[in-house]
Amino acid sequence: VGADQFVWSYGSGSLGFHGDDVGALALDLETCAFSIKKIEGVSSKAIRAHGGLLLVAFAALMPSALVAAKSRFVLAPGPLWLKIHIACNLAALILAVAGVAVAASAIDRADNGEHLRGRHPKIGVGVMAAVGAMVLMGFVRPGKDAPKRVYFNYVHTGLGYAAVVLAAAATRSGISKAADLGHVADDRPWFTAQSAMLGVALAAWLVVAAAGVQKRRDAKPAAAAAVDGEDGKGPARVDDEEEAGEAPAP
């Protein structure tokens, strides 16, 4: 009759996600002759690298970009906040793409690995789409006098905050999945690192937000009390672009 094929595994997830807890053998039930086949699982080292890259991108760099944007009322007039904002978002996108590539390569090398199985990779796709769209929008930002500028600001800002919230959910689900599948022995250091990064970013955001509110409050009485300038046209006005939430052009 010939040998029969047997596959065994235990754990959760698809065949490619059982780590070392999976195998196969060919067994001839008539003669008891057998051969064992090693099934290649997803590399735990690659999954940890994937998690580390995305943890820095999503919990450190993307929130830092939001803090930089919020600091536009606090920093000296000029493009400094915008340069920091762009640098953080671009770095986050680069690390995120690298992290996804590491995970995709590891799954490709595994036997019967599935790329989009489960909630975590689906959330990740949404995050990557949001981050990519946000970065692209930054390169096509309308001029400060363009009629559509105000609508662009609302959409770009809303997309940025939504991406950070979605990225935090994706990171937490990824940590839980890695622990469930045995890729990390203890998920507590990972959760602690994420919470610490997000906590620092939130604290910094609150500080610069409060400083910005106070600075604008202090500027109002000073402007109201200003005497007419040498040109006789009245007190100097606050730059429209700065009042609207953008740093004045250098």
Short mmCIF file of C-alpha atoms in Angstrom, two decimals:
data_model
loop_
_atom_site.label_atom_id
_atom_site.label_comp_id
_atom_site.label_asym_id
_atom_site.label_seq_id
_atom_site.Cartn_x
_atom_site.Cartn_y
_atom_site.Cartn_z
CA VAL A 1 0.00 0.00 0.00
CA GLY A 2 2.89 2.36 0.76
CA ALA A 3 3.60 4.94 3.40
CA ASP A 4 0.98 7.28 4.83
CA GLN A 5 1.76 10.91 5.55
CA PHE A 6 1.14 12.26 9.08
CA VAL A 7 1.42 15.85 10.29
CA TRP A 8 1.32 16.72 13.96
CA SER A 9 1.31 20.02 15.84
CA TYR A 10 -0.01 21.67 18.95
CA GLY A 11 -0.67 25.26 19.89
CA SER A 12 -2.73 27.95 18.15
CA GLY A 13 -2.57 29.54 14.73
CA SER A 14 -1.82 28.06 11.34
CA LEU A 15 0.75 25.33 10.68
CA GLY A 16 3.48 27.89 10.05
CA PHE A 17 2.94 29.55 13.43
CA HIS A 18 3.50 26.58 15.75
CA GLY A 19 7.22 27.26 16.11
CA ASP A 20 9.05 24.04 17.01
CA ASP A 21 5.84 22.32 18.11
CA VAL A 22 5.12 20.84 14.68
CA GLY A 23 6.43 18.01 12.55
CA ALA A 24 5.60 15.42 9.92
CA LEU A 25 6.44 11.81 9.18
CA ALA A 26 5.83 9.18 6.56
CA LEU A 27 4.82 5.83 8.11
CA ASP A 28 4.28 2.52 6.36
CA LEU A 29 1.69 0.82 8.55
CA GLU A 30 2.49 -2.59 7.04
CA THR A 31 6.25 -2.61 7.60
CA CYS A 32 6.46 0.16 10.27
CA ALA A 33 9.16 1.85 8.20
CA PHE A 34 9.08 5.62 8.66
CA SER A 35 10.86 8.84 7.84
CA ILE A 36 10.63 12.15 9.70
CA LYS A 37 10.29 15.54 8.00
CA LYS A 38 11.26 18.77 9.72
CA ILE A 39 8.69 21.50 9.15
CA GLU A 40 10.11 25.00 9.07
CA GLY A 41 8.24 27.39 11.40
CA VAL A 42 8.32 31.16 11.58
CA SER A 43 11.60 32.39 13.05
CA SER A 44 11.15 33.76 16.56
CA LYS A 45 14.25 35.92 16.08
CA ALA A 46 12.68 37.53 13.01
CA ILE A 47 9.40 38.13 14.84
CA ARG A 48 11.24 39.82 17.72
CA ALA A 49 13.12 42.02 15.24
CA HIS A 50 9.80 42.85 13.57
CA GLY A 51 8.33 43.81 16.93
CA GLY A 52 11.31 45.91 17.96
CA LEU A 53 11.34 47.93 14.74
CA LEU A 54 7.61 48.61 14.86
CA LEU A 55 7.68 49.38 18.57
CA VAL A 56 10.17 52.20 17.97
CA ALA A 57 8.30 53.42 14.89
CA PHE A 58 4.81 53.37 16.39
CA ALA A 59 5.41 54.11 20.09
CA ALA A 60 8.34 56.54 19.88
CA LEU A 61 8.73 58.23 16.49
CA MET A 62 5.10 58.75 15.45
CA PRO A 63 4.05 60.25 18.81
CA SER A 64 7.18 62.43 18.72
CA ALA A 65 5.98 63.79 15.38
CA LEU A 66 2.71 64.83 17.03
CA VAL A 67 4.59 66.51 19.87
CA ALA A 68 6.73 68.42 17.35
CA ALA A 69 3.62 69.67 15.55
CA LYS A 70 2.04 70.73 18.84
CA SER A 71 5.18 72.67 19.76
CA ARG A 72 4.77 75.09 16.86
CA PHE A 73 3.35 77.69 19.28
CA VAL A 74 6.25 77.25 21.71
CA LEU A 75 9.36 77.04 19.56
CA ALA A 76 10.88 80.16 18.07
CA PRO A 77 9.22 81.23 14.79
CA GLY A 78 10.61 79.26 11.90
CA PRO A 79 10.59 75.80 10.34
CA LEU A 80 12.25 73.90 13.21
CA TRP A 81 9.08 72.16 14.41
CA LEU A 82 8.22 71.20 10.83
CA LYS A 83 11.67 69.71 10.21
CA ILE A 84 11.40 67.60 13.38
CA HIS A 85 7.86 66.56 12.44
CA ILE A 86 8.89 65.45 8.96
CA ALA A 87 12.03 63.66 10.18
CA CYS A 88 10.11 61.66 12.81
CA ASN A 89 7.38 60.61 10.39
CA LEU A 90 9.82 59.61 7.66
CA ALA A 91 11.93 57.63 10.12
CA ALA A 92 8.79 55.91 11.44
CA LEU A 93 7.75 54.95 7.92
CA ILE A 94 11.21 53.57 7.09
CA LEU A 95 11.36 51.47 10.26
CA ALA A 96 7.79 50.26 9.78
CA VAL A 97 8.47 49.15 6.19
CA ALA A 98 11.64 47.38 7.36
CA GLY A 99 9.73 45.65 10.16
CA VAL A 100 6.99 44.47 7.83
CA ALA A 101 9.59 43.20 5.36
CA VAL A 102 11.31 41.17 8.12
CA ALA A 103 8.03 39.53 9.15
CA ALA A 104 6.93 38.88 5.55
CA SER A 105 10.26 37.24 4.73
CA ALA A 106 10.06 35.01 7.82
CA ILE A 107 6.53 33.91 6.95
CA ASP A 108 7.54 33.24 3.35
CA ARG A 109 10.29 30.89 4.51
CA ALA A 110 7.95 29.00 6.83
CA ASP A 111 5.97 25.99 5.67
CA ASN A 112 2.32 26.90 5.15
CA GLY A 113 2.69 30.38 6.67
CA GLU A 114 -0.20 32.83 6.18
CA HIS A 115 0.48 36.56 5.92
CA LEU A 116 -2.89 38.03 6.89
CA ARG A 117 -4.25 35.43 9.28
CA GLY A 118 -5.73 36.92 12.41
CA ARG A 119 -6.50 40.41 13.67
CA HIS A 120 -2.96 41.73 14.13
CA PRO A 121 -1.78 41.80 10.49
CA LYS A 122 -5.09 43.32 9.35
CA ILE A 123 -4.72 46.18 11.84
CA GLY A 124 -1.12 46.53 10.71
CA VAL A 125 -2.19 46.98 7.09
CA GLY A 126 -4.50 49.79 8.18
CA VAL A 127 -1.71 51.48 10.11
CA MET A 128 0.71 51.26 7.21
CA ALA A 129 -1.90 52.73 4.85
CA ALA A 130 -2.56 55.62 7.26
CA VAL A 131 1.14 56.35 7.81
CA GLY A 132 1.87 56.23 4.09
CA ALA A 133 -1.04 58.55 3.29
CA MET A 134 0.00 60.96 6.05
CA VAL A 135 3.57 61.19 4.76
CA LEU A 136 2.43 61.67 1.16
CA MET A 137 0.03 64.41 2.23
CA GLY A 138 2.92 66.25 3.83
CA PHE A 139 4.65 66.50 0.47
CA VAL A 140 1.58 67.95 -1.30
CA ARG A 141 0.61 70.46 1.39
CA PRO A 142 -1.11 73.50 -0.17
CA GLY A 143 0.45 76.92 0.26
CA LYS A 144 -0.52 78.97 3.32
CA ASP A 145 -2.79 81.22 1.25
CA ALA A 146 -4.49 78.38 -0.63
CA PRO A 147 -8.27 78.14 0.04
CA LYS A 148 -7.96 74.40 0.71
CA ARG A 149 -5.18 74.79 3.30
CA VAL A 150 -7.54 74.78 6.30
CA TYR A 151 -9.24 71.56 5.14
CA PHE A 152 -5.85 69.96 4.52
CA ASN A 153 -4.79 70.81 8.07
CA TYR A 154 -7.88 69.19 9.57
CA VAL A 155 -7.52 66.00 7.51
CA HIS A 156 -3.75 65.71 8.00
CA THR A 157 -3.98 66.31 11.75
CA GLY A 158 -6.91 63.92 12.21
CA LEU A 159 -5.16 61.22 10.20
CA GLY A 160 -2.01 61.64 12.29
CA TYR A 161 -3.77 61.16 15.62
CA ALA A 162 -5.87 58.27 14.27
CA ALA A 163 -2.71 56.55 12.99
CA VAL A 164 -1.03 56.78 16.41
CA VAL A 165 -4.07 55.29 18.17
CA LEU A 166 -4.38 52.51 15.60
CA ALA A 167 -0.63 51.85 15.77
CA ALA A 168 -0.81 51.47 19.56
CA ALA A 169 -3.58 48.87 19.14
CA ALA A 170 -1.58 47.04 16.47
CA THR A 171 1.52 46.96 18.64
CA ARG A 172 -0.34 45.59 21.67
CA SER A 173 -2.06 42.90 19.61
CA GLY A 174 1.29 41.96 18.07
CA ILE A 175 2.93 41.59 21.49
CA SER A 176 0.08 39.38 22.69
CA LYS A 177 0.24 37.23 19.56
CA ALA A 178 4.02 36.82 19.80
CA ALA A 179 3.68 35.69 23.42
CA ASP A 180 0.83 33.28 22.62
CA LEU A 181 2.88 31.66 19.85
CA GLY A 182 6.02 31.40 21.96
CA HIS A 183 8.12 33.93 20.04
CA VAL A 184 8.72 35.89 23.26
CA ALA A 185 9.06 34.21 26.63
CA ASP A 186 7.58 37.14 28.58
CA ASP A 187 5.40 39.87 27.14
CA ARG A 188 5.67 42.17 30.18
CA PRO A 189 8.92 43.92 29.12
CA TRP A 190 7.39 44.63 25.71
CA PHE A 191 4.19 46.09 27.18
CA THR A 192 6.25 48.10 29.67
CA ALA A 193 8.43 49.54 26.89
CA GLN A 194 5.38 50.53 24.84
CA SER A 195 3.63 52.11 27.83
CA ALA A 196 6.77 54.04 28.80
CA MET A 197 7.31 55.44 25.30
CA LEU A 198 3.67 56.45 24.89
CA GLY A 199 3.60 57.87 28.41
CA VAL A 200 6.62 60.08 27.80
CA ALA A 201 5.15 61.28 24.51
CA LEU A 202 1.80 62.06 26.14
CA ALA A 203 3.49 63.99 28.95
CA ALA A 204 5.53 66.00 26.44
CA TRP A 205 2.41 66.70 24.36
CA LEU A 206 0.54 68.00 27.42
CA VAL A 207 3.48 70.22 28.43
CA VAL A 208 3.86 71.86 25.01
CA ALA A 209 0.08 72.18 24.63
CA ALA A 210 -0.18 73.99 27.96
CA ALA A 211 2.83 76.17 27.11
CA GLY A 212 1.29 77.06 23.77
CA VAL A 213 -2.02 78.07 25.35
CA GLN A 214 -0.22 80.24 27.91
CA LYS A 215 1.94 81.86 25.27
CA ARG A 216 -1.09 82.84 23.19
CA ARG A 217 -2.85 84.19 26.27
CA ASP A 218 0.18 86.31 27.15
CA ALA A 219 0.38 87.62 23.59
CA LYS A 220 -3.19 89.01 23.53
CA PRO A 221 -2.86 91.74 26.18
CA ALA A 222 0.56 92.66 24.83
CA ALA A 223 -0.90 93.14 21.37
CA ALA A 224 -3.87 95.10 22.70
CA ALA A 225 -1.61 97.45 24.66
CA ALA A 226 0.83 98.03 21.82
CA VAL A 227 1.05 101.62 20.61
CA ASP A 228 0.80 102.60 16.98
CA GLY A 229 3.92 101.86 15.02
CA GLU A 230 5.97 104.38 13.17
CA ASP A 231 3.79 103.89 10.08
CA GLY A 232 0.71 104.95 12.03
CA LYS A 233 -1.25 101.86 11.06
CA GLY A 234 -1.88 100.60 14.60
CA PRO A 235 -0.48 97.75 16.65
CA ALA A 236 1.30 94.95 14.95
CA ARG A 237 -0.97 92.00 14.22
CA VAL A 238 -0.20 88.38 14.90
CA ASP A 239 0.89 86.54 11.78
CA ASP A 240 -2.15 84.87 10.24
CA GLU A 241 -0.31 81.62 9.61
CA GLU A 242 0.94 81.36 13.19
CA GLU A 243 -2.55 82.12 14.53
CA ALA A 244 -3.96 79.37 12.31
CA GLY A 245 -1.56 76.86 13.77
CA GLU A 246 1.35 77.04 11.34
CA ALA A 247 4.83 78.42 11.87
CA PRO A 248 5.47 81.64 9.92
CA ALA A 249 7.66 81.36 6.88
CA PRO A 250 11.34 82.00 7.58
#
